[in-house]
Amino acid sequence: DAGVIQSPRHEVTEMGQEVTLRCKPISGHNSLFWYRQTMMRGLELLIYFNNNVPIDDSGMPEDRFSAKMPNASFSTLKIQPSEPRDSAVYFCASSLGTSGGQETQYFGPGTRLLVL
Amino acid sequence: QKEVEQNSGPLSVPEGAIASLNCTYSDRGSQSFFWYRQYSGKSPELIMFIYSNGDKEDGRFTAQLNKASQYVSLLIRDSQPSDSATYLCAVNQGNTGNQFYFGTGTSLTVIP
């Protein structure tokens, strides 16, 4: 099993530019999660999809952030325009997506974003 | 009040000792509890999960859950330098779907 795949692994961009992060969940997993991790705030859930449908996007900081999941094997998180305070590590995770909440999330390697 | 709280540490223990990591949560309806380990610059990886009150053992790791006190802990026996990492507690409330609420993590250093 290849695990959760994220790209790019590192991204350096200038303020105001558009940034697109990509994620491929584990095959057969129906739930996908986007997290942001910083030293100050820890690991924060941004949005979560189940069967390609956004279920909870209350963690998305503002309108500059958007996420899509066009099919079961691909998701994107877009920041437009980017700002220095968006600098963080962005993780994608996936889980089987069965009901009851008793299941494990598996994390991708993360994308380290630096906005200058 | 944060959903999940952990002592950020750092916690230092000598090699071979028992490391005790603690976590409290605010939602009494929470159903499942997870411990993740995160090495510096890496992604979180699952160590254990626990659903029922009491202890659950897996090798050198023991998870303890007390729902009445809204408290979950992780014990690491015979600590090794390779256990040095940040440990994240995660809670799933069950009634709100599959999302987790993570604590900010406890940094553990095992001194050789």
Tab-separated table of N, CA, C and O in Angstrom, chain B:
chain	number	residue	atom	x	y	z
B	1	GLN	N	-12.689	26.987	25.958
B	1	GLN	CA	-12.014	25.772	26.412
B	1	GLN	C	-11.710	24.872	25.212
B	1	GLN	O	-12.554	24.655	24.356
B	2	LYS	N	-10.470	24.404	25.139
B	2	LYS	CA	-10.075	23.543	24.042
B	2	LYS	C	-10.748	22.192	24.199
B	2	LYS	O	-10.983	21.720	25.306
B	3	GLU	N	-10.988	21.563	23.028
B	3	GLU	CA	-11.615	20.249	23.043
B	3	GLU	C	-10.734	19.210	23.724
B	3	GLU	O	-11.218	18.358	24.466
B	4	VAL	N	-9.451	19.268	23.392
B	4	VAL	CA	-8.487	18.275	23.894
B	4	VAL	C	-7.276	19.025	24.435
B	4	VAL	O	-6.728	19.877	23.742
B	5	GLU	N	-6.874	18.703	25.641
B	5	GLU	CA	-5.745	19.404	26.261
B	5	GLU	C	-4.663	18.430	26.668
B	5	GLU	O	-4.950	17.347	27.213
B	6	GLN	N	-3.432	18.819	26.388
B	6	GLN	CA	-2.259	18.060	26.804
B	6	GLN	C	-1.248	19.008	27.399
B	6	GLN	O	-1.174	20.178	26.996
B	7	ASN	N	-0.448	18.492	28.306
B	7	ASN	CA	0.691	19.254	28.807
B	7	ASN	C	1.752	19.263	27.713
B	7	ASN	O	2.177	18.200	27.256
B	8	SER	N	2.164	20.450	27.299
B	8	SER	CA	3.079	20.526	26.156
B	8	SER	C	4.491	20.054	26.478
B	8	SER	O	5.278	19.766	25.575
B	9	GLY	N	4.791	19.932	27.789
B	9	GLY	CA	6.116	19.501	28.182
B	9	GLY	C	7.128	20.632	28.074
B	9	GLY	O	6.753	21.789	28.213
B	10	PRO	N	8.395	20.349	27.814
B	10	PRO	CA	8.894	19.020	27.462
B	10	PRO	C	8.977	18.092	28.670
B	10	PRO	O	9.194	18.532	29.785
B	11	LEU	N	8.789	16.809	28.396
B	11	LEU	CA	8.904	15.781	29.407
B	11	LEU	C	10.194	15.016	29.140
B	11	LEU	O	10.423	14.555	28.023
B	12	SER	N	11.027	14.916	30.152
B	12	SER	CA	12.293	14.187	30.012
B	12	SER	C	12.315	13.016	30.972
B	12	SER	O	11.998	13.189	32.156
B	13	VAL	N	12.674	11.856	30.463
B	13	VAL	CA	12.805	10.666	31.311
B	13	VAL	C	14.105	9.962	30.958
B	13	VAL	O	14.566	10.038	29.800
B	14	PRO	N	14.717	9.270	31.911
B	14	PRO	CA	15.927	8.515	31.583
B	14	PRO	C	15.579	7.223	30.844
B	14	PRO	O	14.470	6.688	30.976
B	15	GLU	N	16.505	6.764	30.070
B	15	GLU	CA	16.321	5.515	29.341
B	15	GLU	C	15.966	4.385	30.310
B	15	GLU	O	16.572	4.250	31.380
B	16	GLY	N	14.953	3.588	29.940
B	16	GLY	CA	14.521	2.485	30.775
B	16	GLY	C	13.399	2.825	31.738
B	16	GLY	O	12.767	1.931	32.320
B	17	ALA	N	13.117	4.093	31.909
B	17	ALA	CA	12.055	4.528	32.825
B	17	ALA	C	10.690	4.453	32.134
B	17	ALA	O	10.589	4.183	30.937
B	18	ILE	N	9.658	4.712	32.934
B	18	ILE	CA	8.305	4.777	32.393
B	18	ILE	C	7.966	6.235	32.099
B	18	ILE	O	8.112	7.102	32.956
B	19	ALA	N	7.505	6.486	30.866
B	19	ALA	CA	7.039	7.823	30.498
B	19	ALA	C	5.520	7.824	30.564
B	19	ALA	O	4.870	6.902	30.050
B	20	SER	N	4.964	8.840	31.189
B	20	SER	CA	3.508	8.949	31.337
B	20	SER	C	3.017	10.221	30.673
B	20	SER	O	3.438	11.325	31.032
B	21	LEU	N	2.147	10.063	29.695
B	21	LEU	CA	1.623	11.191	28.926
B	21	LEU	C	0.117	11.272	29.170
B	21	LEU	O	-0.572	10.246	29.142
B	22	ASN	N	-0.357	12.478	29.395
B	22	ASN	CA	-1.751	12.651	29.810
B	22	ASN	C	-2.530	13.551	28.874
B	22	ASN	O	-1.961	14.448	28.228
B	23	CYS	N	-3.845	13.333	28.850
B	23	CYS	CA	-4.717	14.061	27.935
B	23	CYS	C	-6.103	14.143	28.568
B	23	CYS	O	-6.595	13.150	29.115
B	24	THR	N	-6.701	15.319	28.529
B	24	THR	CA	-8.085	15.462	28.966
B	24	THR	C	-8.919	16.003	27.811
B	24	THR	O	-8.399	16.676	26.920
B	25	TYR	N	-10.208	15.700	27.836
B	25	TYR	CA	-11.081	16.133	26.749
B	25	TYR	C	-12.368	16.698	27.344
B	25	TYR	O	-12.753	16.364	28.463
B	26	SER	N	-13.017	17.552	26.573
B	26	SER	CA	-14.141	18.300	27.134
B	26	SER	C	-15.508	17.678	26.831
B	26	SER	O	-16.450	17.871	27.611
B	27	ASP	N	-15.621	16.948	25.713
B	27	ASP	CA	-16.926	16.413	25.324
B	27	ASP	C	-17.160	15.045	25.960
B	27	ASP	O	-16.499	14.069	25.597
B	28	ARG	N	-18.098	14.992	26.891
B	28	ARG	CA	-18.358	13.742	27.607
B	28	ARG	C	-18.886	12.649	26.683
B	28	ARG	O	-18.811	11.466	27.008
B	29	GLY	N	-19.402	13.027	25.541
B	29	GLY	CA	-19.916	12.049	24.590
B	29	GLY	C	-18.856	11.461	23.674
B	29	GLY	O	-19.173	10.649	22.794
B	30	SER	N	-17.612	11.812	23.863
B	30	SER	CA	-16.536	11.302	23.006
B	30	SER	C	-16.466	9.784	23.101
B	30	SER	O	-16.639	9.201	24.170
B	31	GLN	N	-16.186	9.172	21.976
B	31	GLN	CA	-16.303	7.725	21.894
B	31	GLN	C	-14.990	6.993	21.648
B	31	GLN	O	-14.841	5.850	22.063
B	32	SER	N	-14.075	7.613	20.938
B	32	SER	CA	-12.849	6.899	20.611
B	32	SER	C	-11.653	7.830	20.757
B	32	SER	O	-11.756	9.033	20.536
B	33	PHE	N	-10.539	7.221	21.119
B	33	PHE	CA	-9.370	7.985	21.550
B	33	PHE	C	-8.123	7.371	20.943
B	33	PHE	O	-7.975	6.148	20.916
B	34	PHE	N	-7.253	8.242	20.458
B	34	PHE	CA	-6.103	7.784	19.690
B	34	PHE	C	-4.842	8.479	20.190
B	34	PHE	O	-4.877	9.642	20.583
B	35	TRP	N	-3.747	7.766	20.151
B	35	TRP	CA	-2.436	8.346	20.402
B	35	TRP	C	-1.593	8.228	19.140
B	35	TRP	O	-1.448	7.134	18.580
B	36	TYR	N	-1.064	9.377	18.724
B	36	TYR	CA	-0.175	9.435	17.578
B	36	TYR	C	1.209	9.883	18.048
B	36	TYR	O	1.335	10.688	18.977
B	37	ARG	N	2.221	9.402	17.384
B	37	ARG	CA	3.592	9.837	17.612
B	37	ARG	C	4.052	10.609	16.382
B	37	ARG	O	3.807	10.196	15.245
B	38	GLN	N	4.732	11.729	16.627
B	38	GLN	CA	5.235	12.533	15.522
B	38	GLN	C	6.689	12.890	15.760
B	38	GLN	O	7.011	13.632	16.693
B	39	TYR	N	7.556	12.352	14.935
B	39	TYR	CA	8.958	12.730	14.979
B	39	TYR	C	9.117	14.074	14.277
B	39	TYR	O	8.317	14.428	13.399
B	40	SER	N	10.146	14.798	14.676
B	40	SER	CA	10.389	16.117	14.120
B	40	SER	C	10.490	16.067	12.596
B	40	SER	O	11.247	15.268	12.036
B	41	GLY	N	9.701	16.876	11.925
B	41	GLY	CA	9.731	16.941	10.468
B	41	GLY	C	8.979	15.832	9.762
B	41	GLY	O	9.016	15.744	8.540
B	42	LYS	N	8.302	14.989	10.539
B	42	LYS	CA	7.564	13.865	9.955
B	42	LYS	C	6.068	14.019	10.215
B	42	LYS	O	5.638	14.942	10.898
B	43	SER	N	5.292	13.097	9.646
B	43	SER	CA	3.846	13.137	9.844
B	43	SER	C	3.455	12.298	11.051
B	43	SER	O	4.203	11.409	11.478
B	44	PRO	N	2.292	12.566	11.623
B	44	PRO	CA	1.823	11.756	12.759
B	44	PRO	C	1.591	10.305	12.339
B	44	PRO	O	1.071	10.041	11.252
B	45	GLU	N	1.959	9.385	13.201
B	45	GLU	CA	1.717	7.959	12.961
B	45	GLU	C	1.012	7.372	14.178
B	45	GLU	O	1.340	7.688	15.319
B	46	LEU	N	0.049	6.506	13.913
B	46	LEU	CA	-0.760	5.944	14.979
B	46	LEU	C	0.052	4.999	15.855
B	46	LEU	O	0.784	4.137	15.360
B	47	ILE	N	-0.095	5.154	17.166
B	47	ILE	CA	0.482	4.197	18.106
B	47	ILE	C	-0.594	3.265	18.617
B	47	ILE	O	-0.446	2.044	18.579
B	48	MET	N	-1.666	3.853	19.130
B	48	MET	CA	-2.721	3.035	19.732
B	48	MET	C	-4.045	3.756	19.664
B	48	MET	O	-4.089	4.979	19.581
B	49	PHE	N	-5.121	2.992	19.775
B	49	PHE	CA	-6.439	3.566	19.977
B	49	PHE	C	-7.122	2.802	21.100
B	49	PHE	O	-6.775	1.646	21.388
B	50	ILE	N	-8.075	3.450	21.745
B	50	ILE	CA	-8.813	2.820	22.838
B	50	ILE	C	-10.235	3.331	22.817
B	50	ILE	O	-10.470	4.522	22.568
B	51	TYR	N	-11.177	2.441	23.031
B	51	TYR	CA	-12.580	2.824	22.986
B	51	TYR	C	-13.287	2.633	24.332
B	51	TYR	O	-14.272	3.306	24.620
B	52	SER	N	-12.792	1.679	25.123
B	52	SER	CA	-13.481	1.305	26.354
B	52	SER	C	-12.681	1.718	27.576
B	52	SER	O	-11.448	1.776	27.524
B	53	ASN	N	-13.382	1.955	28.652
B	53	ASN	CA	-12.735	2.271	29.921
B	53	ASN	C	-11.754	1.168	30.311
B	53	ASN	O	-12.007	-0.019	30.088
B	54	GLY	N	-10.649	1.577	30.921
B	54	GLY	CA	-9.674	0.609	31.387
B	54	GLY	C	-8.359	0.754	30.653
B	54	GLY	O	-8.047	1.816	30.132
B	55	ASP	N	-7.595	-0.319	30.664
B	55	ASP	CA	-6.271	-0.325	30.070
B	55	ASP	C	-6.246	-1.166	28.805
B	55	ASP	O	-6.948	-2.159	28.691
B	56	LYS	N	-5.385	-0.748	27.883
B	56	LYS	CA	-5.141	-1.528	26.679
B	56	LYS	C	-3.638	-1.542	26.436
B	56	LYS	O	-3.017	-0.479	26.375
B	57	GLU	N	-3.080	-2.723	26.332
B	57	GLU	CA	-1.633	-2.858	26.227
B	57	GLU	C	-1.228	-3.336	24.838
B	57	GLU	O	-1.890	-4.185	24.234
B	58	ASP	N	-0.129	-2.752	24.349
B	58	ASP	CA	0.436	-3.183	23.067
B	58	ASP	C	1.945	-3.034	23.162
B	58	ASP	O	2.483	-1.933	23.036
B	59	GLY	N	2.601	-4.145	23.466
B	59	GLY	CA	4.052	-4.096	23.615
B	59	GLY	C	4.439	-3.238	24.793
B	59	GLY	O	3.962	-3.438	25.910
B	60	ARG	N	5.291	-2.246	24.557
B	60	ARG	CA	5.732	-1.368	25.646
B	60	ARG	C	4.736	-0.248	25.935
B	60	ARG	O	4.944	0.545	26.859
B	61	PHE	N	3.681	-0.152	25.154
B	61	PHE	CA	2.715	0.929	25.291
B	61	PHE	C	1.436	0.448	25.977
B	61	PHE	O	0.940	-0.632	25.682
B	62	THR	N	0.918	1.285	26.881
B	62	THR	CA	-0.373	1.035	27.515
B	62	THR	C	-1.186	2.306	27.459
B	62	THR	O	-0.731	3.350	27.912
B	63	ALA	N	-2.382	2.200	26.894
B	63	ALA	CA	-3.323	3.323	26.901
B	63	ALA	C	-4.314	3.086	28.028
B	63	ALA	O	-4.748	1.956	28.260
B	64	GLN	N	-4.658	4.160	28.729
B	64	GLN	CA	-5.604	4.087	29.823
B	64	GLN	C	-6.710	5.101	29.579
B	64	GLN	O	-6.426	6.255	29.258
B	65	LEU	N	-7.959	4.665	29.741
B	65	LEU	CA	-9.100	5.539	29.510
B	65	LEU	C	-10.006	5.548	30.719
B	65	LEU	O	-10.363	4.486	31.255
B	66	ASN	N	-10.377	6.744	31.151
B	66	ASN	CA	-11.327	6.928	32.241
B	66	ASN	C	-12.358	7.938	31.759
B	66	ASN	O	-12.135	9.146	31.808
B	67	LYS	N	-13.489	7.442	31.264
B	67	LYS	CA	-14.498	8.331	30.687
B	67	LYS	C	-15.174	9.184	31.745
B	67	LYS	O	-15.580	10.316	31.470
B	68	ALA	N	-15.290	8.676	32.958
B	68	ALA	CA	-15.922	9.461	34.019
B	68	ALA	C	-15.111	10.712	34.326
B	68	ALA	O	-15.661	11.788	34.573
B	69	SER	N	-13.807	10.585	34.276
B	69	SER	CA	-12.913	11.715	34.527
B	69	SER	C	-12.508	12.426	33.243
B	69	SER	O	-11.767	13.418	33.298
B	70	GLN	N	-12.948	11.902	32.101
B	70	GLN	CA	-12.624	12.487	30.793
B	70	GLN	C	-11.121	12.622	30.617
B	70	GLN	O	-10.586	13.704	30.327
B	71	TYR	N	-10.478	11.497	30.782
B	71	TYR	CA	-9.023	11.451	30.887
B	71	TYR	C	-8.510	10.218	30.152
B	71	TYR	O	-9.052	9.124	30.289
B	72	VAL	N	-7.482	10.437	29.344
B	72	VAL	CA	-6.838	9.317	28.671
B	72	VAL	C	-5.331	9.506	28.779
B	72	VAL	O	-4.835	10.644	28.727
B	73	SER	N	-4.618	8.427	28.984
B	73	SER	CA	-3.174	8.528	29.147
B	73	SER	C	-2.469	7.465	28.325
B	73	SER	O	-3.070	6.485	27.879
B	74	LEU	N	-1.180	7.690	28.147
B	74	LEU	CA	-0.320	6.732	27.444
B	74	LEU	C	0.909	6.501	28.301
B	74	LEU	O	1.585	7.473	28.679
B	75	LEU	N	1.162	5.250	28.627
B	75	LEU	CA	2.366	4.886	29.355
B	75	LEU	C	3.325	4.185	28.399
B	75	LEU	O	2.912	3.307	27.642
B	76	ILE	N	4.574	4.578	28.465
B	76	ILE	CA	5.615	3.933	27.675
B	76	ILE	C	6.598	3.311	28.648
B	76	ILE	O	7.295	4.023	29.384
B	77	ARG	N	6.632	1.992	28.683
B	77	ARG	CA	7.556	1.287	29.584
B	77	ARG	C	8.906	1.120	28.913
B	77	ARG	O	9.021	1.091	27.681
B	78	ASP	N	9.954	0.986	29.732
B	78	ASP	CA	11.310	0.774	29.216
B	78	ASP	C	11.602	1.769	28.086
B	78	ASP	O	11.954	1.389	26.961
B	79	SER	N	11.446	3.048	28.402
B	79	SER	CA	11.604	4.097	27.389
B	79	SER	C	12.965	4.014	26.711
B	79	SER	O	13.993	3.774	27.367
B	80	GLN	N	12.965	4.240	25.419
B	80	GLN	CA	14.174	4.210	24.611
B	80	GLN	C	14.406	5.586	23.971
B	80	GLN	O	13.448	6.322	23.722
B	81	PRO	N	15.651	5.917	23.676
B	81	PRO	CA	15.900	7.201	22.993
B	81	PRO	C	15.077	7.354	21.712
B	81	PRO	O	14.690	8.470	21.355
B	82	SER	N	14.783	6.237	21.048
B	82	SER	CA	13.976	6.290	19.819
B	82	SER	C	12.519	6.678	20.083
B	82	SER	O	11.773	6.961	19.139
B	83	ASP	N	12.129	6.694	21.355
B	83	ASP	CA	10.770	7.140	21.703
B	83	ASP	C	10.680	8.657	21.776
B	83	ASP	O	9.586	9.212	21.930
B	84	SER	N	11.805	9.332	21.693
B	84	SER	CA	11.817	10.796	21.756
B	84	SER	C	11.066	11.358	20.557
B	84	SER	O	11.459	11.151	19.398
B	85	ALA	N	9.979	12.049	20.832
B	85	ALA	CA	9.087	12.546	19.791
B	85	ALA	C	8.007	13.388	20.462
B	85	ALA	O	7.984	13.526	21.686
B	86	THR	N	7.107	13.924	19.670
B	86	THR	CA	5.913	14.578	20.197
B	86	THR	C	4.747	13.609	20.098
B	86	THR	O	4.557	12.972	19.060
B	87	TYR	N	3.995	13.490	21.175
B	87	TYR	CA	2.871	12.570	21.226
B	87	TYR	C	1.564	13.360	21.208
B	87	TYR	O	1.344	14.230	22.056
B	88	LEU	N	0.726	13.038	20.254
B	88	LEU	CA	-0.530	13.743	20.044
B	88	LEU	C	-1.698	12.871	20.483
B	88	LEU	O	-1.794	11.708	20.086
B	89	CYS	N	-2.559	13.452	21.276
B	89	CYS	CA	-3.797	12.795	21.685
B	89	CYS	C	-4.899	13.260	20.738
B	89	CYS	O	-4.986	14.454	20.432
B	90	ALA	N	-5.725	12.337	20.269
B	90	ALA	CA	-6.826	12.691	19.366
B	90	ALA	C	-8.105	12.052	19.875
B	90	ALA	O	-8.096	10.910	20.346
B	91	VAL	N	-9.186	12.794	19.755
B	91	VAL	CA	-10.471	12.336	20.257
B	91	VAL	C	-11.500	12.441	19.137
B	91	VAL	O	-11.551	13.440	18.423
B	92	ASN	N	-12.306	11.390	19.013
B	92	ASN	CA	-13.411	11.426	18.058
B	92	ASN	C	-14.707	11.453	18.845
B	92	ASN	O	-14.938	10.588	19.689
B	93	GLN	N	-15.528	12.451	18.560
B	93	GLN	CA	-16.734	12.612	19.350
B	93	GLN	C	-17.869	11.713	18.902
B	93	GLN	O	-18.879	11.619	19.567
B	94	GLY	N	-17.697	11.068	17.760
B	94	GLY	CA	-18.664	10.074	17.313
B	94	GLY	C	-19.904	10.670	16.703
B	94	GLY	O	-20.288	10.346	15.586
B	95	ASN	N	-20.539	11.575	17.416
B	95	ASN	CA	-21.800	12.108	16.916
B	95	ASN	C	-21.610	13.206	15.868
B	95	ASN	O	-22.571	13.702	15.302
B	96	THR	N	-20.358	13.589	15.610
B	96	THR	CA	-20.117	14.647	14.632
B	96	THR	C	-19.349	14.122	13.433
B	96	THR	O	-18.679	14.860	12.739
B	97	GLY	N	-19.425	12.814	13.220
B	97	GLY	CA	-18.761	12.270	12.063
B	97	GLY	C	-17.403	11.707	12.395
B	97	GLY	O	-17.130	11.312	13.527
B	98	ASN	N	-16.539	11.669	11.403
B	98	ASN	CA	-15.269	10.985	11.560
B	98	ASN	C	-14.110	11.909	11.897
B	98	ASN	O	-12.975	11.468	11.916
B	99	GLN	N	-14.384	13.181	12.161
B	99	GLN	CA	-13.241	14.055	12.395
B	99	GLN	C	-12.700	13.893	13.796
B	99	GLN	O	-13.415	13.552	14.734
B	100	PHE	N	-11.389	14.129	13.908
B	100	PHE	CA	-10.686	14.081	15.169
B	100	PHE	C	-10.451	15.495	15.690
B	100	PHE	O	-10.338	16.436	14.922
B	101	TYR	N	-10.354	15.598	17.000
B	101	TYR	CA	-9.861	16.806	17.636
B	101	TYR	C	-8.532	16.442	18.283
B	101	TYR	O	-8.467	15.514	19.094
B	102	PHE	N	-7.493	17.156	17.894
B	102	PHE	CA	-6.150	16.854	18.369
B	102	PHE	C	-5.742	17.811	19.482
B	102	PHE	O	-6.068	19.003	19.449
B	103	GLY	N	-5.004	17.277	20.452
B	103	GLY	CA	-4.309	18.128	21.389
B	103	GLY	C	-3.072	18.719	20.722
B	103	GLY	O	-2.706	18.332	19.606
B	104	THR	N	-2.421	19.630	21.413
B	104	THR	CA	-1.245	20.293	20.850
B	104	THR	C	0.018	19.452	20.980
B	104	THR	O	1.045	19.806	20.434
B	105	GLY	N	-0.091	18.343	21.713
B	105	GLY	CA	1.042	17.424	21.779
B	105	GLY	C	1.928	17.631	22.981
B	105	GLY	O	2.039	18.744	23.510
B	106	THR	N	2.549	16.538	23.424
B	106	THR	CA	3.547	16.573	24.497
B	106	THR	C	4.873	16.119	23.921
B	106	THR	O	4.961	15.040	23.317
B	107	SER	N	5.895	16.942	24.110
B	107	SER	CA	7.231	16.602	23.635
B	107	SER	C	7.937	15.737	24.665
B	107	SER	O	8.059	16.122	25.826
B	108	LEU	N	8.368	14.564	24.246
B	108	LEU	CA	9.071	13.614	25.123
B	108	LEU	C	10.512	13.464	24.678
B	108	LEU	O	10.787	13.252	23.503
B	109	THR	N	11.416	13.568	25.643
B	109	THR	CA	12.833	13.284	25.394
B	109	THR	C	13.270	12.175	26.325
B	109	THR	O	13.083	12.271	27.539
B	110	VAL	N	13.826	11.113	25.769
B	110	VAL	CA	14.369	10.016	26.555
B	110	VAL	C	15.883	10.157	26.556
B	110	VAL	O	16.527	10.111	25.503
B	111	ILE	N	16.427	10.321	27.744
B	111	ILE	CA	17.857	10.618	27.895
B	111	ILE	C	18.642	9.315	28.047
B	111	ILE	O	18.363	8.538	28.944
B	112	PRO	N	19.632	9.079	27.182
B	112	PRO	CA	20.414	7.825	27.270
B	112	PRO	C	21.224	7.755	28.566
B	112	PRO	O	21.628	8.767	29.123
